[in-house]
PDB file of C-alpha atoms and ligand atoms in Angstrom:
ATOM      1  CA  MET A 156     -15.800  11.122  -2.422  1.00 67.00           C
ATOM      2  CA  GLY A 157     -18.646   9.382  -0.543  1.00 90.00           C
ATOM      3  CA  LEU A 158     -17.612   5.810   0.275  1.00 96.00           C
ATOM      4  CA  GLU A 159     -20.569   5.036   2.531  1.00 95.00           C
ATOM      5  CA  GLY A 160     -21.366   1.318   2.589  1.00 94.00           C
ATOM      6  CA  LYS A 161     -18.077   0.327   0.974  1.00 97.00           C
ATOM      7  CA  VAL A 162     -15.603  -2.026   2.660  1.00 98.00           C
ATOM      8  CA  ALA A 163     -11.928  -1.120   2.250  1.00 98.00           C
ATOM      9  CA  ILE A 164      -8.869  -3.164   3.200  1.00 98.00           C
ATOM     10  CA  VAL A 165      -5.628  -1.316   3.947  1.00 98.00           C
ATOM     11  CA  THR A 166      -2.496  -3.379   4.535  1.00 99.00           C
ATOM     12  CA  GLY A 167       0.183  -1.792   6.707  1.00 98.00           C
ATOM     13  CA  ALA A 168      -2.460   0.436   8.293  1.00 98.00           C
ATOM     14  CA  SER A 169      -0.849   0.737  11.727  1.00 98.00           C
ATOM     15  CA  ARG A 170       1.561   3.572  10.926  1.00 97.00           C
ATOM     16  CA  GLY A 171       2.699   6.166   8.417  1.00 98.00           C
ATOM     17  CA  ILE A 172       1.105   6.260   4.985  1.00 98.00           C
ATOM     18  CA  GLY A 173      -1.247   3.307   5.562  1.00 98.00           C
ATOM     19  CA  LEU A 174      -2.675   4.774   8.771  1.00 98.00           C
ATOM     20  CA  GLU A 175      -3.348   8.083   7.024  1.00 98.00           C
ATOM     21  CA  ILE A 176      -5.035   6.306   4.101  1.00 98.00           C
ATOM     22  CA  ALA A 177      -7.199   4.302   6.530  1.00 98.00           C
ATOM     23  CA  LYS A 178      -8.201   7.551   8.319  1.00 97.00           C
ATOM     24  CA  HIS A 179      -9.157   9.232   5.031  1.00 97.00           C
ATOM     25  CA  LEU A 180     -11.171   6.214   3.835  1.00 98.00           C
ATOM     26  CA  ALA A 181     -13.036   6.061   7.157  1.00 97.00           C
ATOM     27  CA  GLN A 182     -13.691   9.821   7.025  1.00 96.00           C
ATOM     28  CA  ALA A 183     -15.195   9.276   3.555  1.00 97.00           C
ATOM     29  CA  GLY A 184     -17.575   6.729   5.102  1.00 96.00           C
ATOM     30  CA  ALA A 185     -15.939   3.371   4.268  1.00 97.00           C
ATOM     31  CA  ARG A 186     -15.734   0.515   6.746  1.00 97.00           C
ATOM     32  CA  VAL A 187     -11.986  -0.080   6.940  1.00 98.00           C
ATOM     33  CA  ALA A 188     -10.177  -3.330   7.705  1.00 98.00           C
ATOM     34  CA  CYS A 189      -6.793  -2.270   9.090  1.00 98.00           C
ATOM     35  CA  ILE A 190      -4.105  -4.918   8.614  1.00 98.00           C
ATOM     36  CA  ALA A 191      -0.804  -4.940  10.526  1.00 98.00           C
ATOM     37  CA  THR A 192       1.663  -7.603  11.657  1.00 98.00           C
ATOM     38  CA  THR A 193       0.155  -7.894  15.157  1.00 98.00           C
ATOM     39  CA  GLN A 194      -3.347  -7.514  16.583  1.00 98.00           C
ATOM     40  CA  LEU A 195      -2.017  -4.860  18.980  1.00 98.00           C
ATOM     41  CA  ASN A 196      -0.673  -2.724  16.116  1.00 98.00           C
ATOM     42  CA  ALA A 197      -3.865  -3.153  14.098  1.00 98.00           C
ATOM     43  CA  ASP A 198      -6.048  -2.278  17.102  1.00 98.00           C
ATOM     44  CA  ASN A 199      -3.953   0.829  17.820  1.00 97.00           C
ATOM     45  CA  ALA A 200      -4.773   2.035  14.315  1.00 97.00           C
ATOM     46  CA  VAL A 201      -8.469   1.469  14.957  1.00 98.00           C
ATOM     47  CA  THR A 202      -8.213   3.538  18.168  1.00 97.00           C
ATOM     48  CA  LEU A 203      -6.428   6.348  16.309  1.00 96.00           C
ATOM     49  CA  ILE A 204      -9.048   6.361  13.536  1.00 95.00           C
ATOM     50  CA  GLY A 205     -11.627   6.393  16.293  1.00 92.00           C
ATOM     51  CA  ASN A 206     -14.955   6.765  14.476  1.00 83.00           C
ATOM     52  CA  GLY A 207     -16.282   3.248  14.826  1.00 91.00           C
ATOM     53  CA  LEU A 208     -15.906   2.466  11.134  1.00 88.00           C
ATOM     54  CA  SER A 209     -12.771   0.343  11.263  1.00 95.00           C
ATOM     55  CA  GLN A 210     -11.622  -3.003  12.592  1.00 98.00           C
ATOM     56  CA  GLY A 211      -8.111  -4.392  13.146  1.00 98.00           C
ATOM     57  CA  PHE A 212      -6.723  -7.657  11.767  1.00 98.00           C
ATOM     58  CA  ALA A 213      -3.284  -9.243  12.258  1.00 98.00           C
ATOM     59  CA  CYS A 214      -1.809 -10.803   9.136  1.00 98.00           C
ATOM     60  CA  ASP A 215       1.557 -11.347   7.494  1.00 98.00           C
ATOM     61  CA  VAL A 216       0.689 -10.417   3.918  1.00 98.00           C
ATOM     62  CA  SER A 217       3.435 -12.657   2.529  1.00 98.00           C
ATOM     63  CA  ASP A 218       1.702 -15.790   3.900  1.00 98.00           C
ATOM     64  CA  TRP A 219      -1.160 -17.097   1.720  1.00 98.00           C
ATOM     65  CA  GLN A 220      -2.862 -19.083   4.487  1.00 98.00           C
ATOM     66  CA  ALA A 221      -2.887 -16.039   6.757  1.00 98.00           C
ATOM     67  CA  VAL A 222      -4.167 -13.773   3.970  1.00 98.00           C
ATOM     68  CA  GLU A 223      -6.915 -16.178   2.925  1.00 98.00           C
ATOM     69  CA  GLY A 224      -8.061 -16.634   6.540  1.00 98.00           C
ATOM     70  CA  VAL A 225      -8.111 -12.921   7.374  1.00 98.00           C
ATOM     71  CA  PHE A 226      -9.790 -11.876   4.112  1.00 98.00           C
ATOM     72  CA  ASP A 227     -12.545 -14.467   4.738  1.00 98.00           C
ATOM     73  CA  ARG A 228     -13.023 -13.007   8.228  1.00 98.00           C
ATOM     74  CA  ILE A 229     -13.186  -9.476   6.813  1.00 98.00           C
ATOM     75  CA  SER A 230     -15.928 -10.521   4.368  1.00 98.00           C
ATOM     76  CA  ASP A 231     -17.873 -12.205   7.192  1.00 97.00           C
ATOM     77  CA  GLU A 232     -17.450  -9.421   9.769  1.00 97.00           C
ATOM     78  CA  LEU A 233     -17.452  -6.214   7.653  1.00 97.00           C
ATOM     79  CA  GLY A 234     -18.870  -7.281   4.276  1.00 97.00           C
ATOM     80  CA  ALA A 235     -17.454  -7.938   0.808  1.00 98.00           C
ATOM     81  CA  PRO A 236     -14.457  -5.670   0.107  1.00 98.00           C
ATOM     82  CA  SER A 237     -14.574  -3.368  -2.907  1.00 98.00           C
ATOM     83  CA  ILE A 238     -11.399  -1.377  -2.132  1.00 98.00           C
ATOM     84  CA  LEU A 239      -7.919  -2.829  -1.546  1.00 98.00           C
ATOM     85  CA  ILE A 240      -4.868  -0.722  -0.736  1.00 99.00           C
ATOM     86  CA  ASN A 241      -1.695  -2.827  -0.962  1.00 99.00           C
ATOM     87  CA  ASN A 242       0.440  -0.560   1.209  1.00 98.00           C
ATOM     88  CA  ALA A 243       2.378  -2.891   3.557  1.00 98.00           C
ATOM     89  CA  GLY A 244       6.076  -2.562   2.865  1.00 98.00           C
ATOM     90  CA  ILE A 245       9.512  -2.971   4.368  1.00 98.00           C
ATOM     91  CA  ALA A 246      13.083  -2.049   3.457  1.00 97.00           C
ATOM     92  CA  ARG A 247      16.224  -4.076   4.204  1.00 97.00           C
ATOM     93  CA  ASP A 248      18.925  -1.974   2.561  1.00 96.00           C
ATOM     94  CA  ALA A 249      22.417  -3.222   1.655  1.00 97.00           C
ATOM     95  CA  LEU A 250      24.808  -2.973  -1.244  1.00 98.00           C
ATOM     96  CA  LEU A 251      24.379  -5.921  -3.634  1.00 98.00           C
ATOM     97  CA  MET A 252      27.757  -7.390  -2.688  1.00 98.00           C
ATOM     98  CA  ARG A 253      26.698  -7.586   0.968  1.00 98.00           C
ATOM     99  CA  MET A 254      22.995  -8.280   0.576  1.00 98.00           C
ATOM    100  CA  LYS A 255      21.772 -11.342   2.436  1.00 98.00           C
ATOM    101  CA  ASP A 256      19.495 -13.708   0.517  1.00 98.00           C
ATOM    102  CA  ASP A 257      17.048 -13.544   3.426  1.00 98.00           C
ATOM    103  CA  ASP A 258      16.792  -9.768   3.057  1.00 98.00           C
ATOM    104  CA  TRP A 259      16.155 -10.125  -0.685  1.00 98.00           C
ATOM    105  CA  ASP A 260      13.465 -12.778  -0.100  1.00 98.00           C
ATOM    106  CA  ARG A 261      11.757 -10.926   2.754  1.00 98.00           C
ATOM    107  CA  VAL A 262      11.492  -7.596   0.920  1.00 98.00           C
ATOM    108  CA  ILE A 263      10.178  -9.245  -2.267  1.00 99.00           C
ATOM    109  CA  GLY A 264       7.920 -11.443  -0.091  1.00 98.00           C
ATOM    110  CA  VAL A 265       6.226  -8.598   1.784  1.00 99.00           C
ATOM    111  CA  ASN A 266       6.261  -5.821  -0.831  1.00 98.00           C
ATOM    112  CA  LEU A 267       5.523  -7.776  -4.020  1.00 99.00           C
ATOM    113  CA  LYS A 268       4.211 -11.240  -3.149  1.00 99.00           C
ATOM    114  CA  GLY A 269       2.090  -9.651  -0.415  1.00 99.00           C
ATOM    115  CA  ALA A 270       0.332  -7.423  -2.960  1.00 99.00           C
ATOM    116  CA  TYR A 271      -0.169 -10.389  -5.306  1.00 99.00           C
ATOM    117  CA  LEU A 272      -1.685 -12.542  -2.531  1.00 99.00           C
ATOM    118  CA  CYS A 273      -4.009  -9.807  -1.252  1.00 99.00           C
ATOM    119  CA  THR A 274      -5.129  -9.004  -4.805  1.00 98.00           C
ATOM    120  CA  LYS A 275      -5.844 -12.690  -5.436  1.00 98.00           C
ATOM    121  CA  ALA A 276      -7.912 -12.793  -2.245  1.00 98.00           C
ATOM    122  CA  VAL A 277     -10.224  -9.907  -3.268  1.00 98.00           C
ATOM    123  CA  ILE A 278     -10.737 -10.714  -6.933  1.00 97.00           C
ATOM    124  CA  ARG A 279     -13.710 -13.049  -6.449  1.00 96.00           C
ATOM    125  CA  PRO A 280     -15.928 -10.647  -4.430  1.00 96.00           C
ATOM    126  CA  MET A 281     -14.968  -7.760  -6.712  1.00 98.00           C
ATOM    127  CA  ILE A 282     -15.811  -9.712  -9.885  1.00 98.00           C
ATOM    128  CA  LYS A 283     -19.113 -10.764  -8.322  1.00 97.00           C
ATOM    129  CA  ALA A 284     -19.940  -7.117  -7.601  1.00 97.00           C
ATOM    130  CA  ARG A 285     -18.538  -6.052 -10.996  1.00 97.00           C
ATOM    131  CA  TYR A 286     -16.808  -3.249  -9.096  1.00 98.00           C
ATOM    132  CA  GLY A 287     -13.443  -2.808  -7.434  1.00 98.00           C
ATOM    133  CA  ARG A 288     -10.639  -0.372  -6.756  1.00 98.00           C
ATOM    134  CA  ILE A 289      -7.099  -1.653  -6.138  1.00 99.00           C
ATOM    135  CA  VAL A 290      -4.176   0.661  -5.371  1.00 99.00           C
ATOM    136  CA  ASN A 291      -0.596  -0.614  -5.071  1.00 99.00           C
ATOM    137  CA  MET A 292       1.904   1.456  -3.086  1.00 99.00           C
ATOM    138  CA  ALA A 293       5.028   1.587  -5.253  1.00 99.00           C
ATOM    139  CA  SER A 294       7.867   4.122  -4.927  1.00 98.00           C
ATOM    140  CA  ILE A 295       9.934   6.426  -7.100  1.00 98.00           C
ATOM    141  CA  ILE A 296      12.775   4.019  -6.233  1.00 98.00           C
ATOM    142  CA  GLY A 297      10.956   1.425  -8.368  1.00 98.00           C
ATOM    143  CA  LEU A 298      11.180   3.835 -11.293  1.00 98.00           C
ATOM    144  CA  SER A 299      14.748   5.070 -10.831  1.00 98.00           C
ATOM    145  CA  GLY A 300      16.518   2.325  -8.830  1.00 98.00           C
ATOM    146  CA  ALA A 301      18.817   3.214  -5.925  1.00 97.00           C
ATOM    147  CA  ALA A 302      22.241   2.065  -4.819  1.00 97.00           C
ATOM    148  CA  GLY A 303      21.851  -0.088  -1.718  1.00 97.00           C
ATOM    149  CA  GLN A 304      18.184  -0.805  -2.419  1.00 97.00           C
ATOM    150  CA  ALA A 305      18.204  -3.445  -5.182  1.00 98.00           C
ATOM    151  CA  ASN A 306      15.684  -5.631  -3.309  1.00 98.00           C
ATOM    152  CA  TYR A 307      13.365  -2.719  -2.511  1.00 98.00           C
ATOM    153  CA  ALA A 308      13.628  -1.231  -6.042  1.00 98.00           C
ATOM    154  CA  ALA A 309      12.965  -4.642  -7.643  1.00 99.00           C
ATOM    155  CA  SER A 310       9.898  -5.184  -5.437  1.00 99.00           C
ATOM    156  CA  LYS A 311       8.495  -1.749  -6.312  1.00 98.00           C
ATOM    157  CA  ALA A 312       9.265  -2.095 -10.046  1.00 99.00           C
ATOM    158  CA  GLY A 313       7.563  -5.506  -9.884  1.00 99.00           C
ATOM    159  CA  LEU A 314       4.478  -3.852  -8.417  1.00 99.00           C
ATOM    160  CA  LEU A 315       4.170  -1.725 -11.541  1.00 98.00           C
ATOM    161  CA  GLY A 316       4.039  -4.877 -13.712  1.00 98.00           C
ATOM    162  CA  LEU A 317       1.496  -6.402 -11.319  1.00 99.00           C
ATOM    163  CA  THR A 318      -0.566  -3.201 -11.510  1.00 99.00           C
ATOM    164  CA  LYS A 319      -0.678  -3.135 -15.317  1.00 98.00           C
ATOM    165  CA  SER A 320      -1.431  -6.861 -15.609  1.00 98.00           C
ATOM    166  CA  THR A 321      -4.211  -6.664 -13.001  1.00 98.00           C
ATOM    167  CA  ALA A 322      -5.655  -3.657 -14.836  1.00 98.00           C
ATOM    168  CA  LYS A 323      -5.684  -5.598 -18.124  1.00 98.00           C
ATOM    169  CA  GLU A 324      -7.136  -8.776 -16.601  1.00 98.00           C
ATOM    170  CA  LEU A 325      -9.904  -7.149 -14.598  1.00 98.00           C
ATOM    171  CA  GLY A 326     -10.764  -3.932 -16.453  1.00 98.00           C
ATOM    172  CA  SER A 327     -13.771  -5.457 -18.215  1.00 98.00           C
ATOM    173  CA  ARG A 328     -15.218  -6.432 -14.802  1.00 98.00           C
ATOM    174  CA  GLY A 329     -15.423  -2.858 -13.518  1.00 98.00           C
ATOM    175  CA  ILE A 330     -12.223  -3.209 -11.477  1.00 98.00           C
ATOM    176  CA  THR A 331      -9.441  -0.639 -11.707  1.00 98.00           C
ATOM    177  CA  CYS A 332      -5.878  -1.117 -10.485  1.00 99.00           C
ATOM    178  CA  ASN A 333      -3.431   1.754 -10.213  1.00 99.00           C
ATOM    179  CA  ALA A 334      -0.123   2.422  -8.487  1.00 99.00           C
ATOM    180  CA  VAL A 335       1.046   5.379  -6.442  1.00 99.00           C
ATOM    181  CA  ALA A 336       4.770   6.094  -6.360  1.00 98.00           C
ATOM    182  CA  PRO A 337       5.670   8.349  -3.428  1.00 98.00           C
ATOM    183  CA  GLY A 338       8.993  10.140  -3.091  1.00 98.00           C
ATOM    184  CA  PHE A 339      10.365  10.802   0.405  1.00 97.00           C
ATOM    185  CA  ILE A 340       7.520  10.831   2.913  1.00 98.00           C
ATOM    186  CA  GLU A 341       8.033  11.520   6.622  1.00 96.00           C
ATOM    187  CA  THR A 342       7.260   8.201   8.341  1.00 96.00           C
ATOM    188  CA  ASP A 343       9.074   5.601  10.460  1.00 94.00           C
ATOM    189  CA  MET A 344      10.587   4.246   7.224  1.00 93.00           C
ATOM    190  CA  THR A 345      12.450   7.488   6.490  1.00 93.00           C
ATOM    191  CA  GLU A 346      12.984   8.457  10.160  1.00 91.00           C
ATOM    192  CA  GLU A 347      16.511   7.068  10.250  1.00 88.00           C
ATOM    193  CA  LEU A 348      17.772   8.792   7.092  1.00 89.00           C
ATOM    194  CA  PRO A 349      20.589  11.249   7.831  1.00 91.00           C
ATOM    195  CA  LYS A 350      19.487  14.872   8.326  1.00 92.00           C
ATOM    196  CA  GLU A 351      21.756  15.956   5.443  1.00 94.00           C
ATOM    197  CA  MET A 352      19.967  13.594   3.065  1.00 92.00           C
ATOM    198  CA  LYS A 353      16.560  14.905   4.105  1.00 94.00           C
ATOM    199  CA  GLY A 354      17.900  18.438   3.567  1.00 95.00           C
ATOM    200  CA  MET A 355      19.074  17.496   0.061  1.00 94.00           C
ATOM    201  CA  VAL A 356      15.682  15.994  -0.788  1.00 94.00           C
ATOM    202  CA  ALA A 357      13.881  19.121   0.398  1.00 95.00           C
ATOM    203  CA  LYS A 358      16.312  21.309  -1.566  1.00 96.00           C
ATOM    204  CA  ASN A 359      16.014  19.312  -4.807  1.00 96.00           C
ATOM    205  CA  ALA A 360      12.238  18.858  -4.789  1.00 97.00           C
ATOM    206  CA  PRO A 361      10.429  21.773  -6.472  1.00 98.00           C
ATOM    207  CA  ALA A 362       7.903  21.566  -3.601  1.00 98.00           C
ATOM    208  CA  GLY A 363      10.779  22.451  -1.233  1.00 97.00           C
ATOM    209  CA  ARG A 364       9.928  19.853   1.411  1.00 97.00           C
ATOM    210  CA  LEU A 365       9.530  16.167   2.157  1.00 97.00           C
ATOM    211  CA  GLY A 366       6.055  14.728   1.713  1.00 98.00           C
ATOM    212  CA  THR A 367       3.521  13.938   4.420  1.00 98.00           C
ATOM    213  CA  PRO A 368       1.389  10.788   4.640  1.00 98.00           C
ATOM    214  CA  ALA A 369      -1.623  13.026   3.915  1.00 98.00           C
ATOM    215  CA  ASP A 370      -0.062  14.081   0.572  1.00 98.00           C
ATOM    216  CA  VAL A 371      -0.203  10.417  -0.473  1.00 98.00           C
ATOM    217  CA  ALA A 372      -3.583   9.634   1.122  1.00 98.00           C
ATOM    218  CA  HIS A 373      -5.328  12.398  -0.874  1.00 98.00           C
ATOM    219  CA  VAL A 374      -4.174  10.829  -4.157  1.00 98.00           C
ATOM    220  CA  VAL A 375      -5.247   7.346  -3.034  1.00 98.00           C
ATOM    221  CA  LEU A 376      -8.661   8.709  -2.069  1.00 98.00           C
ATOM    222  CA  PHE A 377      -9.078  10.054  -5.598  1.00 98.00           C
ATOM    223  CA  LEU A 378      -8.043   6.728  -7.164  1.00 98.00           C
ATOM    224  CA  VAL A 379     -10.653   4.784  -5.165  1.00 98.00           C
ATOM    225  CA  SER A 380     -13.426   7.277  -5.924  1.00 97.00           C
ATOM    226  CA  GLU A 381     -16.139   6.855  -8.577  1.00 94.00           C
ATOM    227  CA  ALA A 382     -14.502   9.808 -10.350  1.00 95.00           C
ATOM    228  CA  ALA A 383     -11.414   7.734 -11.207  1.00 97.00           C
ATOM    229  CA  GLY A 384     -13.400   4.920 -12.865  1.00 97.00           C
ATOM    230  CA  TYR A 385     -11.867   5.412 -16.328  1.00 98.00           C
ATOM    231  CA  MET A 386      -8.296   5.386 -15.038  1.00 98.00           C
ATOM    232  CA  THR A 387      -6.481   2.074 -14.731  1.00 98.00           C
ATOM    233  CA  GLY A 388      -2.980   0.610 -14.973  1.00 98.00           C
ATOM    234  CA  GLN A 389      -1.424   3.995 -14.228  1.00 98.00           C
ATOM    235  CA  THR A 390       1.291   5.121 -11.835  1.00 98.00           C
ATOM    236  CA  LEU A 391       0.817   8.447 -10.083  1.00 98.00           C
ATOM    237  CA  VAL A 392       4.067   9.921  -8.763  1.00 98.00           C
ATOM    238  CA  VAL A 393       3.669  11.862  -5.493  1.00 98.00           C
ATOM    239  CA  ASP A 394       7.132  13.276  -4.830  1.00 98.00           C
ATOM    240  CA  GLY A 395       6.865  17.067  -4.822  1.00 98.00           C
ATOM    241  CA  GLY A 396       8.524  17.010  -8.247  1.00 98.00           C
ATOM    242  CA  LEU A 397      11.741  15.399  -6.941  1.00 97.00           C
ATOM    243  CA  SER A 398      12.082  12.991  -9.865  1.00 96.00           C
ATOM    244  CA  LEU A 399      11.604  15.642 -12.577  1.00 96.00           C
TER     245      LEU A 399
HETATM  246  P1  LIG B1297       6.098   2.274   7.800  1.00 95.90           P
HETATM  247  O1  LIG B1297       5.793   3.512   8.556  1.00 95.90           O
HETATM  248  O2  LIG B1297       7.392   1.582   8.039  1.00 95.90           O
HETATM  249  O3  LIG B1297       4.889   1.234   8.015  1.00 95.90           O
HETATM  250  C1  LIG B1297       4.932  -0.019   7.409  1.00 95.90           C
HETATM  251  C2  LIG B1297       3.596  -0.697   7.586  1.00 95.90           C
HETATM  252  O4  LIG B1297       3.633  -1.983   6.946  1.00 95.90           O
HETATM  253  C3  LIG B1297       3.264  -0.955   9.056  1.00 95.90           C
HETATM  254  O5  LIG B1297       1.878  -0.784   9.236  1.00 95.90           O
HETATM  255  C4  LIG B1297       3.647  -2.419   9.246  1.00 95.90           C
HETATM  256  O6  LIG B1297       2.903  -3.063  10.276  1.00 95.90           O
HETATM  257  C5  LIG B1297       3.231  -2.986   7.891  1.00 95.90           C
HETATM  258  N1  LIG B1297       3.879  -4.258   7.581  1.00 95.90           N
HETATM  259  C6  LIG B1297       5.207  -4.524   7.504  1.00 95.90           C
HETATM  260  N2  LIG B1297       5.413  -5.825   7.210  1.00 95.90           N
HETATM  261  C7  LIG B1297       4.181  -6.390   7.088  1.00 95.90           C
HETATM  262  C8  LIG B1297       3.723  -7.715   6.823  1.00 95.90           C
HETATM  263  N3  LIG B1297       4.576  -8.728   6.585  1.00 95.90           N
HETATM  264  N4  LIG B1297       2.379  -7.937   6.794  1.00 95.90           N
HETATM  265  C9  LIG B1297       1.511  -6.940   7.048  1.00 95.90           C
HETATM  266  N5  LIG B1297       1.880  -5.669   7.302  1.00 95.90           N
HETATM  267  C10 LIG B1297       3.196  -5.400   7.336  1.00 95.90           C
HETATM  268  O7  LIG B1297       6.047   2.534   6.206  1.00 95.90           O
HETATM  269  P2  LIG B1297       5.535   3.797   5.362  1.00 95.90           P
HETATM  270  O8  LIG B1297       6.653   4.732   5.221  1.00 95.90           O
HETATM  271  O9  LIG B1297       4.222   4.268   5.869  1.00 95.90           O
HETATM  272  O10 LIG B1297       5.367   3.101   3.945  1.00 95.90           O
HETATM  273  C11 LIG B1297       4.146   2.533   3.532  1.00 95.90           C
HETATM  274  C12 LIG B1297       4.313   2.052   2.088  1.00 95.90           C
HETATM  275  O11 LIG B1297       4.721   3.155   1.275  1.00 95.90           O
HETATM  276  C13 LIG B1297       5.390   0.991   1.929  1.00 95.90           C
HETATM  277  O12 LIG B1297       4.988   0.069   0.933  1.00 95.90           O
HETATM  278  C14 LIG B1297       6.593   1.775   1.443  1.00 95.90           C
HETATM  279  O13 LIG B1297       7.487   0.986   0.699  1.00 95.90           O
HETATM  280  C15 LIG B1297       5.912   2.827   0.583  1.00 95.90           C
HETATM  281  N6  LIG B1297       6.724   4.038   0.411  1.00 95.90           N
HETATM  282  C16 LIG B1297       7.141   4.785   1.467  1.00 95.90           C
HETATM  283  C17 LIG B1297       7.912   5.922   1.241  1.00 95.90           C
HETATM  284  C18 LIG B1297       8.383   6.806   2.362  1.00 95.90           C
HETATM  285  O14 LIG B1297       9.162   7.738   2.079  1.00 95.90           O
HETATM  286  N7  LIG B1297       7.968   6.595   3.593  1.00 95.90           N
HETATM  287  C19 LIG B1297       8.263   6.263  -0.071  1.00 95.90           C
HETATM  288  C20 LIG B1297       7.833   5.468  -1.120  1.00 95.90           C
HETATM  289  C21 LIG B1297       7.050   4.349  -0.884  1.00 95.90           C
HETATM  290  P3  LIG B1297       3.484  -3.127  11.803  1.00 95.90           P
HETATM  291  O15 LIG B1297       3.249  -1.771  12.404  1.00 95.90           O
HETATM  292  O16 LIG B1297       2.681  -4.200  12.430  1.00 95.90           O
HETATM  293  O17 LIG B1297       4.946  -3.439  11.692  1.00 95.90           O
END
């Protein structure tokens, strides 16, 4: 899994799954650009990773000007990126009847448009190097749908279409693009779920528990490795068997 000399960008790296992915990539030797909404959050991630191989950047991934500016800085300060993990994501849950247009737009903007913009920003250096690894953080909700999460489910289902199209467009240039679809992972995002619901998830998953950020990070690490070079356009479900 040696990633020495490689530059990786992880969006949403300040907490939860993204932070764990950034830690694993840095442990494997990559220089990691940690993106979060504020410089403080991004720098906290760098402190937590703590091995001198990462740098923090503030960027709203749904804003093209911000993405373009930060990705140019990353290339200048760390080197050309060959790994992109589109992990930044939010949820704004409501039943369709009560959903606010702003909540629809924001969730699609961050989760789906954000991945599109970040992918667009790394294509050129990856094509030049004839090498790249892109991983999009989807969700089992994008596969199954969920009442009260139409915006979130649509954004995650959209990511699967983006993943397959990117794989088809860039496969001949040595660039792979895959998606990971986690189930229920213990992070800030799932913190507020009722205890009973977490109990039900643990009971119904063959693994008998909720997932950890490390469960997801291990799969991402495989997808960005040389070993996964012949795998593209795929979705790997990491849910302890919950969706079986
Ligand atoms: P989390 O703990 O809530 O962290 C979200 C991350 O995204 C934070 O680093 C946050 O940065 C960043 N972020 C939010 N809006 C952003 C924006 N506009 N621009 C840049 N960064 C932004 O989430 P998580 O649970 O680790 O989830 C990570 C990903 O996995 C998400 O895409 C989520 O949909 C997906 N996922 C999670 C689960 C789960 O059970 N947790 C299941 C399936 C899929 P700040 O700290 O600066 O706010």
